[in-house]
XYZ file of C-alpha atoms in Angstrom:
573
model
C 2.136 30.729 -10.314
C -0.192 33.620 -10.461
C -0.918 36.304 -7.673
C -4.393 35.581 -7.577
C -3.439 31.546 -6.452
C -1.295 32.868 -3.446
C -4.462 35.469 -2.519
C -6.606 32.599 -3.054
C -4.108 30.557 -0.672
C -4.127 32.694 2.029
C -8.247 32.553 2.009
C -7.720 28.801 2.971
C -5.584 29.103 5.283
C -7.479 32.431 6.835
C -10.592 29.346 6.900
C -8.384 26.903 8.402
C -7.591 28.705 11.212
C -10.908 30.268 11.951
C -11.752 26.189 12.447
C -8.772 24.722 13.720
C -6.821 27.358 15.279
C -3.215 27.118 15.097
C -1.966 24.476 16.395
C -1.792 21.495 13.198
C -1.976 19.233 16.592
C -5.274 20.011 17.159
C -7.914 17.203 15.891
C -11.635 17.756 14.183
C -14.590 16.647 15.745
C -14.026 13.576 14.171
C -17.298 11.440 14.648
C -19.082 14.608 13.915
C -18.846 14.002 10.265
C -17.822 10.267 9.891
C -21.161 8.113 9.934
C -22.016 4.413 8.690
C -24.165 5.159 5.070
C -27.468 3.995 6.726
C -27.553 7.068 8.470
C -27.465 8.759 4.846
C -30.519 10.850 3.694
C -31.958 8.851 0.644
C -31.622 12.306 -1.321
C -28.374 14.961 -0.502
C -26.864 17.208 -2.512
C -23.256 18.400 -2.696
C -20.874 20.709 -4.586
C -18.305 17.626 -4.419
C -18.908 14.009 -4.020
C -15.887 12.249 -3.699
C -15.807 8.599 -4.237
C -13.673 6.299 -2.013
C -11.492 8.198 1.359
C -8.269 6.728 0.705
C -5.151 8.604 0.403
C -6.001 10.342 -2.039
C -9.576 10.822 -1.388
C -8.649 12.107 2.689
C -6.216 14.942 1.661
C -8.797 15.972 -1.346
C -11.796 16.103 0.760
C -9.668 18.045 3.740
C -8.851 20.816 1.199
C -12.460 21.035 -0.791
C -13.677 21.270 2.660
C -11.888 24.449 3.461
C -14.718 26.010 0.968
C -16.820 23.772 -0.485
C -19.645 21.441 0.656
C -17.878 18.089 0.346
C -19.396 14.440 0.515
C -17.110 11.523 0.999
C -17.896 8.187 0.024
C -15.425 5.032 1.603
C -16.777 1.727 0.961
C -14.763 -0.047 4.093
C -14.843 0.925 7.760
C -12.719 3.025 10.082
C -9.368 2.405 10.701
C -9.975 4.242 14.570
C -12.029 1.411 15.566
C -9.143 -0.555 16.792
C -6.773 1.712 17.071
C -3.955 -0.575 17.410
C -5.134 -2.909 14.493
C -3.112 -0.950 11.678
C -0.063 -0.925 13.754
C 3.588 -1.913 12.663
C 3.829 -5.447 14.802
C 0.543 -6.072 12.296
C 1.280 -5.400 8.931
C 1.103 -8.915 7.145
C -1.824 -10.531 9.583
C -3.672 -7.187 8.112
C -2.696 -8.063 4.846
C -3.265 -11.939 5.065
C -6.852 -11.089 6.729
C -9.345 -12.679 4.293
C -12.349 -11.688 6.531
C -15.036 -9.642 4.945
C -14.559 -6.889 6.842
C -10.994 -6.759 6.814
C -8.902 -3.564 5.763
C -7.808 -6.092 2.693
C -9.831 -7.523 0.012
C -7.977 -9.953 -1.670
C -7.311 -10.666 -5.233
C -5.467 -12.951 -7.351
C -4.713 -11.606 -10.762
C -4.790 -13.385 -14.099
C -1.043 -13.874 -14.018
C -1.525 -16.124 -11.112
C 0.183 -13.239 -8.289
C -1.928 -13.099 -5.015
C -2.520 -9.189 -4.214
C -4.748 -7.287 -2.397
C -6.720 -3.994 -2.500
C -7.348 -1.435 0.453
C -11.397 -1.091 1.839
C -10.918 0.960 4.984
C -10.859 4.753 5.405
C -7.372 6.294 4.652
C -6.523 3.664 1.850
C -3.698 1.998 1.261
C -1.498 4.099 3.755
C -3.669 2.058 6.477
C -2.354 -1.713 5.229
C 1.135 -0.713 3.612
C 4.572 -0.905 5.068
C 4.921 2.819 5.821
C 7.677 3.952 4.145
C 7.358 7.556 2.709
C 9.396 9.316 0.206
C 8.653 11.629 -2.568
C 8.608 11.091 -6.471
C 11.583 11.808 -8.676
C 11.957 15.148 -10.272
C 11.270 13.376 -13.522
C 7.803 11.921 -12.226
C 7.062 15.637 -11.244
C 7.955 16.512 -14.824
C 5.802 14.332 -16.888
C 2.592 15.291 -15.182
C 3.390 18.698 -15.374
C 2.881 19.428 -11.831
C 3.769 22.897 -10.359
C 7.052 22.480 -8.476
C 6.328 25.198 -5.872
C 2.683 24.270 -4.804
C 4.082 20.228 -4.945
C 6.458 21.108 -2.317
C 4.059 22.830 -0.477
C 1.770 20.118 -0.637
C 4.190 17.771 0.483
C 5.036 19.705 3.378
C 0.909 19.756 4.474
C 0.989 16.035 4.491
C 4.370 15.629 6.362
C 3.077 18.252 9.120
C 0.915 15.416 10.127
C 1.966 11.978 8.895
C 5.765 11.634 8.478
C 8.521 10.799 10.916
C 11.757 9.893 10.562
C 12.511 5.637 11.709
C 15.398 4.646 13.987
C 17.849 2.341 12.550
C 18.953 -0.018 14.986
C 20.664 -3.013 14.035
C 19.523 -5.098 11.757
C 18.553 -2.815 9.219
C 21.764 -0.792 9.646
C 24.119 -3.871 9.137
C 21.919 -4.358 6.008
C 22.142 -0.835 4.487
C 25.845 -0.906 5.096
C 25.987 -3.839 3.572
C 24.059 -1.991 0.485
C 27.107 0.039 0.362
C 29.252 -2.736 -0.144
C 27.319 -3.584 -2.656
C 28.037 -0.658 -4.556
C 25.131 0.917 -4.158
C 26.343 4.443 -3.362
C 26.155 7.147 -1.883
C 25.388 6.895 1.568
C 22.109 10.096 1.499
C 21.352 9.671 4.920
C 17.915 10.769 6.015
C 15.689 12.613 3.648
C 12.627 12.373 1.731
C 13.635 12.951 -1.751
C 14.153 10.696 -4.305
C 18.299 10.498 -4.685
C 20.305 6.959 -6.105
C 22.170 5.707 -3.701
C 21.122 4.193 -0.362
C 19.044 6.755 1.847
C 16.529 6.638 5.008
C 13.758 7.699 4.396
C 10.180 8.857 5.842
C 7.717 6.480 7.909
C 4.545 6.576 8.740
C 4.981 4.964 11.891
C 5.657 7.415 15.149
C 8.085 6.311 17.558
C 5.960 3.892 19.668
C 5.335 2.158 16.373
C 2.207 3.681 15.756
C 0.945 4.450 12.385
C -0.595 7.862 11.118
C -2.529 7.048 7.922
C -4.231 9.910 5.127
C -7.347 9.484 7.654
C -5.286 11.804 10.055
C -5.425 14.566 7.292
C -9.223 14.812 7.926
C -7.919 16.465 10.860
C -7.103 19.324 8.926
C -11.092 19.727 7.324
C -13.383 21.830 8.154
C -16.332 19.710 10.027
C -18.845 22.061 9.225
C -18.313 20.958 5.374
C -18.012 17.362 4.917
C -19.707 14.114 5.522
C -18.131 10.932 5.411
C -20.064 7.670 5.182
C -18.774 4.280 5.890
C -19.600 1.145 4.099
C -21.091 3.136 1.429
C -20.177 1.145 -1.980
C -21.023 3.139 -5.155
C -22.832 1.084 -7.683
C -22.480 3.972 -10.619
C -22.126 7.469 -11.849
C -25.342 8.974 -12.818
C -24.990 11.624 -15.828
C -27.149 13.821 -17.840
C -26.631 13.258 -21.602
C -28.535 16.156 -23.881
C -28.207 16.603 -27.489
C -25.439 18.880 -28.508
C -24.411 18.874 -24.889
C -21.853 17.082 -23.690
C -21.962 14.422 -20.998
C -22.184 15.986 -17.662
C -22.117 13.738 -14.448
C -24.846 14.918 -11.916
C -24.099 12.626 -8.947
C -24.053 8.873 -7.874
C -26.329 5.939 -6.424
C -24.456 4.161 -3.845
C -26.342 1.768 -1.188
C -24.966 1.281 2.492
C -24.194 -1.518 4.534
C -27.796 -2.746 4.892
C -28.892 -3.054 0.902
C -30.238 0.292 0.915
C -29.841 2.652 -1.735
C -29.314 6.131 -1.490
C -28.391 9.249 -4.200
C -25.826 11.809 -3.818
C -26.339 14.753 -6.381
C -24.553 17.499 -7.256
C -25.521 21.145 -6.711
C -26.866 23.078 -9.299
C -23.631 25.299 -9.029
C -21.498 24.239 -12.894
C -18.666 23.989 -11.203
C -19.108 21.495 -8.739
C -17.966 17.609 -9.905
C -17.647 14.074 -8.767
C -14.279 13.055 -8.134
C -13.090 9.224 -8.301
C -10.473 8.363 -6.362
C -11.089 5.044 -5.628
C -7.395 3.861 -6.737
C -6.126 1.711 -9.801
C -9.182 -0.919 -9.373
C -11.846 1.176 -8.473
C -12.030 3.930 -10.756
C -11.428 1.961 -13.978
C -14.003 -0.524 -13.009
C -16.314 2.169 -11.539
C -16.156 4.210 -14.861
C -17.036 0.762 -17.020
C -19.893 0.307 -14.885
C -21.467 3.574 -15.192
C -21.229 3.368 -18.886
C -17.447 4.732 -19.529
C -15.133 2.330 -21.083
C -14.915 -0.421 -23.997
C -18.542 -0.043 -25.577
C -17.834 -4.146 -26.263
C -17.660 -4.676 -22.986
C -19.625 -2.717 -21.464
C -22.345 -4.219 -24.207
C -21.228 -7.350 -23.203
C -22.782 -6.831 -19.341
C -26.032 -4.978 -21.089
C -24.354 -1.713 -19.221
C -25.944 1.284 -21.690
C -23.023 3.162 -23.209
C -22.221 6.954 -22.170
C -19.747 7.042 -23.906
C -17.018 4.568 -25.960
C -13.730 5.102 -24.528
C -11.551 1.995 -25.363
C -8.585 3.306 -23.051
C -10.326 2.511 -19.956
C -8.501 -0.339 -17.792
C -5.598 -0.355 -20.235
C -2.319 0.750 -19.607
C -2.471 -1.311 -16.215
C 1.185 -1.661 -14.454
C 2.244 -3.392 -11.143
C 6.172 -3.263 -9.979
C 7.486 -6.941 -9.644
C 8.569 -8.004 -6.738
C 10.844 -10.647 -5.917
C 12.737 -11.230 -2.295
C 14.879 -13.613 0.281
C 13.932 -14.586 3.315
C 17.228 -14.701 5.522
C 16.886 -16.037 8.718
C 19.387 -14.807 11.767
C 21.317 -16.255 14.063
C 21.389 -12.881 16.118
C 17.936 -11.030 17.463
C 16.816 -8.854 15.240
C 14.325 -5.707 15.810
C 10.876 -5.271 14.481
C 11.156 -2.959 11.629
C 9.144 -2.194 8.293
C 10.845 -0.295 5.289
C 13.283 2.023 6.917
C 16.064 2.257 4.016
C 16.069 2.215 0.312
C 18.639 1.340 -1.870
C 18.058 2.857 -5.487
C 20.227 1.736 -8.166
C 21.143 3.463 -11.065
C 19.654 0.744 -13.543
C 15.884 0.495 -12.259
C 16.021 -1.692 -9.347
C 15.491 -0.689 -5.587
C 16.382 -2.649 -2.802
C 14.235 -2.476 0.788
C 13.792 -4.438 3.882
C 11.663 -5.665 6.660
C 12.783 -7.609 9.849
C 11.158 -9.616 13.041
C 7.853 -9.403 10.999
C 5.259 -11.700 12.371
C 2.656 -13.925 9.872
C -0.121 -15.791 10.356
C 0.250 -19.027 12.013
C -0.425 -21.288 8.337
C 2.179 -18.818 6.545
C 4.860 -19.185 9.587
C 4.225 -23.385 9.380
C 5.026 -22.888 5.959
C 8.216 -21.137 6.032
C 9.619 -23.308 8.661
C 8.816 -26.269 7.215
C 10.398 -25.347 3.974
C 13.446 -23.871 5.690
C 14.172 -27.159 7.868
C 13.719 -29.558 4.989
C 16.792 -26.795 3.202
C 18.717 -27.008 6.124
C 18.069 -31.070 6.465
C 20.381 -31.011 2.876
C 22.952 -29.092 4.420
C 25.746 -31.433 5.248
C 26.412 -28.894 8.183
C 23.399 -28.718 9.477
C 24.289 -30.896 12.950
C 24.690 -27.835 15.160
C 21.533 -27.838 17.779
C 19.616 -25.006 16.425
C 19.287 -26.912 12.790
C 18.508 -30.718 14.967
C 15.464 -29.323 16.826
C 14.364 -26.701 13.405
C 13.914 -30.182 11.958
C 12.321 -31.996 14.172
C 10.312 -29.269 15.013
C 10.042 -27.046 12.506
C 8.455 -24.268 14.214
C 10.962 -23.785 16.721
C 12.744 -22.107 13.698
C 9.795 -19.685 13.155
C 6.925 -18.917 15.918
C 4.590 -16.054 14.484
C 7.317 -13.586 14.296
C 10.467 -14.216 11.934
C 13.815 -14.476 13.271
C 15.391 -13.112 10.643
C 14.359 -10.695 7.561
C 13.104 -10.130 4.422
C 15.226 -8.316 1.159
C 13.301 -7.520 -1.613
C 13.957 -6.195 -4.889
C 11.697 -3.898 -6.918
C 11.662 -3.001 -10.907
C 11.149 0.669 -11.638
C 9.391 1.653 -14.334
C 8.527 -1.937 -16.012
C 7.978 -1.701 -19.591
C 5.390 -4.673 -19.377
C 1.839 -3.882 -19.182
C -1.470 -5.210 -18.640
C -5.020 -4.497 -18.757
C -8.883 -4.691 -16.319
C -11.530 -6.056 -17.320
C -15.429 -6.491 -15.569
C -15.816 -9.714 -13.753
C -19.158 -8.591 -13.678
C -21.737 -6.104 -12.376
C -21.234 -6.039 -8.667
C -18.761 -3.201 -7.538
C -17.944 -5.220 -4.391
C -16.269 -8.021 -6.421
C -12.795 -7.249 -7.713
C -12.468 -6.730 -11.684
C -10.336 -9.187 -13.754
C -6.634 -7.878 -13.847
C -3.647 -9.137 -15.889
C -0.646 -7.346 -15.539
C 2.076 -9.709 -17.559
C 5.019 -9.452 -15.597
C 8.431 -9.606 -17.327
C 6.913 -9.673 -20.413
C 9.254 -7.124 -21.579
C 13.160 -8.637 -21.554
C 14.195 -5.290 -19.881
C 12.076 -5.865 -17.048
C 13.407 -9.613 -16.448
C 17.209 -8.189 -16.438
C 16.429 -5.413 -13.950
C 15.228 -8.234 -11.693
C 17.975 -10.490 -12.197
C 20.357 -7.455 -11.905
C 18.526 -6.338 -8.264
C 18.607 -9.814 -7.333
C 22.675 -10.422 -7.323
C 22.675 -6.816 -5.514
C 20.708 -8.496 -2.644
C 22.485 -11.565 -2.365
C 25.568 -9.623 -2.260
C 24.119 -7.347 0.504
C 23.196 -10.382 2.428
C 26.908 -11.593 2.242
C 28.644 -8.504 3.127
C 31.111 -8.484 5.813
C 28.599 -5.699 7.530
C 25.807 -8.008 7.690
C 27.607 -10.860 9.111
C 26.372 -11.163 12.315
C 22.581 -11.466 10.843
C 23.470 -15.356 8.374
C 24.069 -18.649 9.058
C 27.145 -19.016 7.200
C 26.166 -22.858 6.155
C 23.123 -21.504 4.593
C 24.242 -20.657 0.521
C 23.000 -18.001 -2.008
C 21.442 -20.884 -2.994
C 19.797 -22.182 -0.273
C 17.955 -19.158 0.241
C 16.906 -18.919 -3.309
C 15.449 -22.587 -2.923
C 13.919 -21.665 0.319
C 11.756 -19.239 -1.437
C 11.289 -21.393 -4.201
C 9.535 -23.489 -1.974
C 7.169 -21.418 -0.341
C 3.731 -21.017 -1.760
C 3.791 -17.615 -3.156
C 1.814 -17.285 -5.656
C -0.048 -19.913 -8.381
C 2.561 -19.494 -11.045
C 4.326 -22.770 -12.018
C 7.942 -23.572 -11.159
C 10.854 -24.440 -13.398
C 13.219 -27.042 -11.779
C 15.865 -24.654 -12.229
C 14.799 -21.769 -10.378
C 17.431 -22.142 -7.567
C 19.778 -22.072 -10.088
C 18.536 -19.463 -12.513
C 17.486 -15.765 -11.226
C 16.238 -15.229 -14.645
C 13.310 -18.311 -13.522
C 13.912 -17.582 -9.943
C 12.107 -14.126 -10.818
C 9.530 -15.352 -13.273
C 8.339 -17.769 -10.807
C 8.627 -16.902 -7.444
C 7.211 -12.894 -8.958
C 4.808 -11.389 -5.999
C 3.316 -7.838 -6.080
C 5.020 -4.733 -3.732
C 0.918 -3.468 -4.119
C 2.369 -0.382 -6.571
C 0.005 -1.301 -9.121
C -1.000 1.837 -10.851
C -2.547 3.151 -14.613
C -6.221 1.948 -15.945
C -7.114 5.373 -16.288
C -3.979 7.305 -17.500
C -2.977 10.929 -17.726
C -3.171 12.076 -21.382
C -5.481 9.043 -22.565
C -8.495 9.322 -19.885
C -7.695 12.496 -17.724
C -6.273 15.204 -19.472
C -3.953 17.576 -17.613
C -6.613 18.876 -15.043
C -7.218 15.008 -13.887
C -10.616 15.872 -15.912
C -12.174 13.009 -17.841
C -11.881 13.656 -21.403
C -15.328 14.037 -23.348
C -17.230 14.597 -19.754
C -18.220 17.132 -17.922
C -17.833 17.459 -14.281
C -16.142 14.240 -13.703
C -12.324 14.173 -12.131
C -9.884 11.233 -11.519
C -7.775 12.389 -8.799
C -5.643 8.861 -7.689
C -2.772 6.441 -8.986
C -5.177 5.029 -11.484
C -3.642 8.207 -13.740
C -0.191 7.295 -13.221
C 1.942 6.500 -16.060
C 5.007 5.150 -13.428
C 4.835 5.179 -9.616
C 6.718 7.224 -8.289
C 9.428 7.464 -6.000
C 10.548 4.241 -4.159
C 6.287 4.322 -2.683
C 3.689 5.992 -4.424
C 1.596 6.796 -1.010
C 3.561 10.312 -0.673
C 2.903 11.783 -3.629
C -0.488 10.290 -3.772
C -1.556 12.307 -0.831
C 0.560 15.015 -2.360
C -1.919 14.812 -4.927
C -4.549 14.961 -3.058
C -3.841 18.112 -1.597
C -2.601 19.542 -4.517
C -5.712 19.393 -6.677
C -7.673 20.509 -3.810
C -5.951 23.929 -4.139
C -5.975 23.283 -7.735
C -10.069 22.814 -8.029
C -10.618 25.338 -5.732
C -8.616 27.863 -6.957
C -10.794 27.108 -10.518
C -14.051 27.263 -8.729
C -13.475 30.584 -7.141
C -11.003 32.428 -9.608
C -11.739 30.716 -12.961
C -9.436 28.600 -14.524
C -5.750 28.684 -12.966
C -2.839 29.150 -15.005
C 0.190 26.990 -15.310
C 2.455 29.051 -13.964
């Protein structure tokens, strides 16, 4: 990496400090530059308009603030409102929340999987399960990221947002039962990406408390940025001239009361919209200004800017598949604290005394006491009054845990499509899961690992012994996880056990890849001024989660764009 990037460096940080002083502790004004979008001029200009603050978007618009005039535009509310709302003790209600102003809009994809998007500032980091842990060294590779300036990007974000989780003991008897399973070594804490079983990062702080990529607005300067709320972009606006290309000049988005209002860029060349508004967004944001299948776009009379048929393909979400495994023994509340990553494309997390909405909790009980009504053991008091009364088993908070089983890399992709032309409904996604053989056998392969992790001398203490490999796989079979029809053998097959009881770990990724839509600078190909900066570019996701390298990138194309804007184009190395 060049001299002039390091001089360039030091300018930023020279800014930060003038703003912020030196302790990273300190906060920014926040609600001196976070507003609802009715309080948005009808006309502003900009020499960045970023479009949706999630974790990419928060990191990005921290660093193009150190310099630049930067507008931020988040389509959901504020994660501070409630403070303890986001926190680990509410993980699934968040996610189950089908309110409209939720932190979770809800979708159901064409393959019949229920998922969900993030609509709240700070993204996905505010509705996930916290863990953090950075991308493999081959991830790094294929984008062609600078190694130095990743790890120092990293290192920004974990200043503020990462913390390392206590294992007490029902996630340690389940890691060390991991290890009996073979999956070895034992890493120990750290956030790189290393097969075996490791602990990794969390987002949560020790009173269970979780820092989202909001808290890296902290690090902005407040003099530079505006962030509205509730502000939903309806399209890119660009200039089209003959012999010129395709230039985008700013956007029309309209705030939470109908108006409409345009953000422009400055008359300065170098200044650009940015979309970051994740795997859903920008693909469907980009058809619906007029970038994307010309047939489709035709189809919705949406005038073409340009035909680019790669737009919404390429579309990938990690299967998930899991056990529910209720205890005999307490168990702590705990989100993803451990991973185990397996050699042949499979990783293996946890979750335990998780609490569900009251309808979901009625439902698991119910279809764990009718299992345990087969069980010719199942005389013992506990199992008498779970089937009387099923929720005696269950209240809103588990007794017991969840296992579940991830595929890496899945060869089987899909594709987005317009529902219609409203950018507050979700697009039309299909993502065929275990279409590709490979996929199905990584699944059935992760599967046996968590069954035998489950009946590992270490995790004794956590089972019912009555209660089979079986029984649990029919337990889930039961349950109504997604719309996806069930074979009558799927307690007795993993291979349909998978296909049909498949859910999403929210990892979806692509639509707008690296190398077909973005080139190497995240710049739209065949546009001018126009960036994708979020997982929407992702070939894989990377690492066990994608959230730390997603507000790795965040950060690192700051530096990136403004190292261009102020030195000219940066070099490679």
């Amino acid at each position: 990496m060049g001299f002039e990037f390091w001089m360039f460096l030091s300018l930023v940080y020279v800014s930060h400090f003038h703003f912020h002083g030196l302790s990273l502790a300190e906060k920014a004004p926040y609600y001196s530059f976070v507003h609802e979008a009715a309080m948005a001029p009808e006309v502003s200009f900009y020499d960045y308009i970023i479009i949706g603050g999630g974790t990419a978007g928060c990191p990005l618009a921290a660093t193009l603030s150190e310099s630049a005039n930067v507008l931020v535009l988040e389509r959901g509310g504020s994660p501070y409102e409630n403070p303890s709302k986001p926190d680990k003790g509410n993980f699934f209600p968040n996610l189950l929340d089908v309110s409209p102003s939720s932190y979770a809009q809800e979708f159901t994809s064409e393959d019949g999987v229920y998922n969900a998007r993030a609509r709240v500032l700070g993204g996905g980091s505010v509705i996930n399960a916290g863990f953090y842990s950075r991308a493999e060294p081959e991830f790094l590779k294929q984008t062609g990221l600078n190694e130095a300036l990743v790890n120092y990007s990293y290192q920004w974000v974990e200043k503020k947002i990462a913390f390392e989780p206590s294992m007490l003991q029902w996630q340690s008897a389940l890691r060390d039962g991991l290890l009996e399973a073979g999956v070895l070594p034992n890493n120990g804490f750290t956030f790189d990406h290393i097969y075996g079983t490791k602990i990794g990062g969390t987002i949560f702080d020790g009173d269970d408390h979780r820092h989202t990529a909001a808290d890296l607005l902290e690090y902005a300067n407040p003099y530079r940025i505006k962030v509205y709320l509730h502000a939903t972009v309806e399209k890119i606006i660009f200039e089209t001239k003959v012999f010129s290309r395709t230039r985008a000049q700013g956007v029309v988005f309209e705030d939470e009361l109908g108006k409409k209002h345009w953000a422009l860029l400055t008359k300065d060349y170098k200044s650009e919209v940015i979309l970051s508004a994740g795997a859903l967004g920008s693909p469907q944001l980009l058809m619906l200004s007029g970038i994307g299948p010309s047939q489709q776009l035709k189809k919705f009379g949406i005038k073409v800017v340009m035909d680019q048929p790669l737009v919404g393909q390429g579309l990938v979400d990690n299967p998930l598949n899991f056990l529910l495994v209720p205890s005999p023994s307490p168990v702590e509340l705990s989100l993803v604290s451990f991973v185990g990553i397996t050699r042949f494309g499979s990783y293996i997390e946890a979750c335990s005394g998780i609490s569900f909405t009251p309808s979901w909790s009625r439902s698991v009980a119910k279809a764990l006491a009718a299992i345990l009504n087969q069980t010719e053991q199942s005389s013992t008091k506990l199992f008498q009054e779970g089937i009387l009364n099923p929720e005696s088993l269950l209240d809103t908070r588990i007794r017991g845990g969840i296992i579940f089983e991830k595929v890496k890399d899945p060869i089987s992709s899909g594709y987005l499509e317009l529902r219609n032309m409203n950018p507050r409904d979700n697009p039309k996604v299909t993502f065929n899961y275990f279409q590709a053989p490979e996929d199905l056998m990584k699944c059935v392969h992760g599967v046996k690992i968590a069954i035998d992790a489950v009946y590992s001398k270490s995790f004794s203490n956590f089972r019912y012994e009555i209660l089979s490999a079986k029984a649990l796989l029919e337990l889930i079979v039961n349950l109504p996880l997604n719309q996806r029809p069930r074979h009558l053998t799927s307690a007795f097959s993993l291979e349909k056990f998978c296909m049909d009881t498949v859910m999403t770990i929210w990892h979806y990724h692509g639509g707008c890849r690296l190398g077909k839509v973005v080139d190497r600078d995240y710049k739209v190909l065949g546009v001018e001024a126009l960036r994708i900066v979020d997982g929407s570019t992702f070939t894989s996701s990377p690492g066990t989660n994608p959230q730390a390298t997603v507000m790795m990138l965040g950060r690192y194309m700051g530096l990136k764009i403004l190292q261009e804007r102020y030195f000219g184009k940066y070099r490679k190395k």
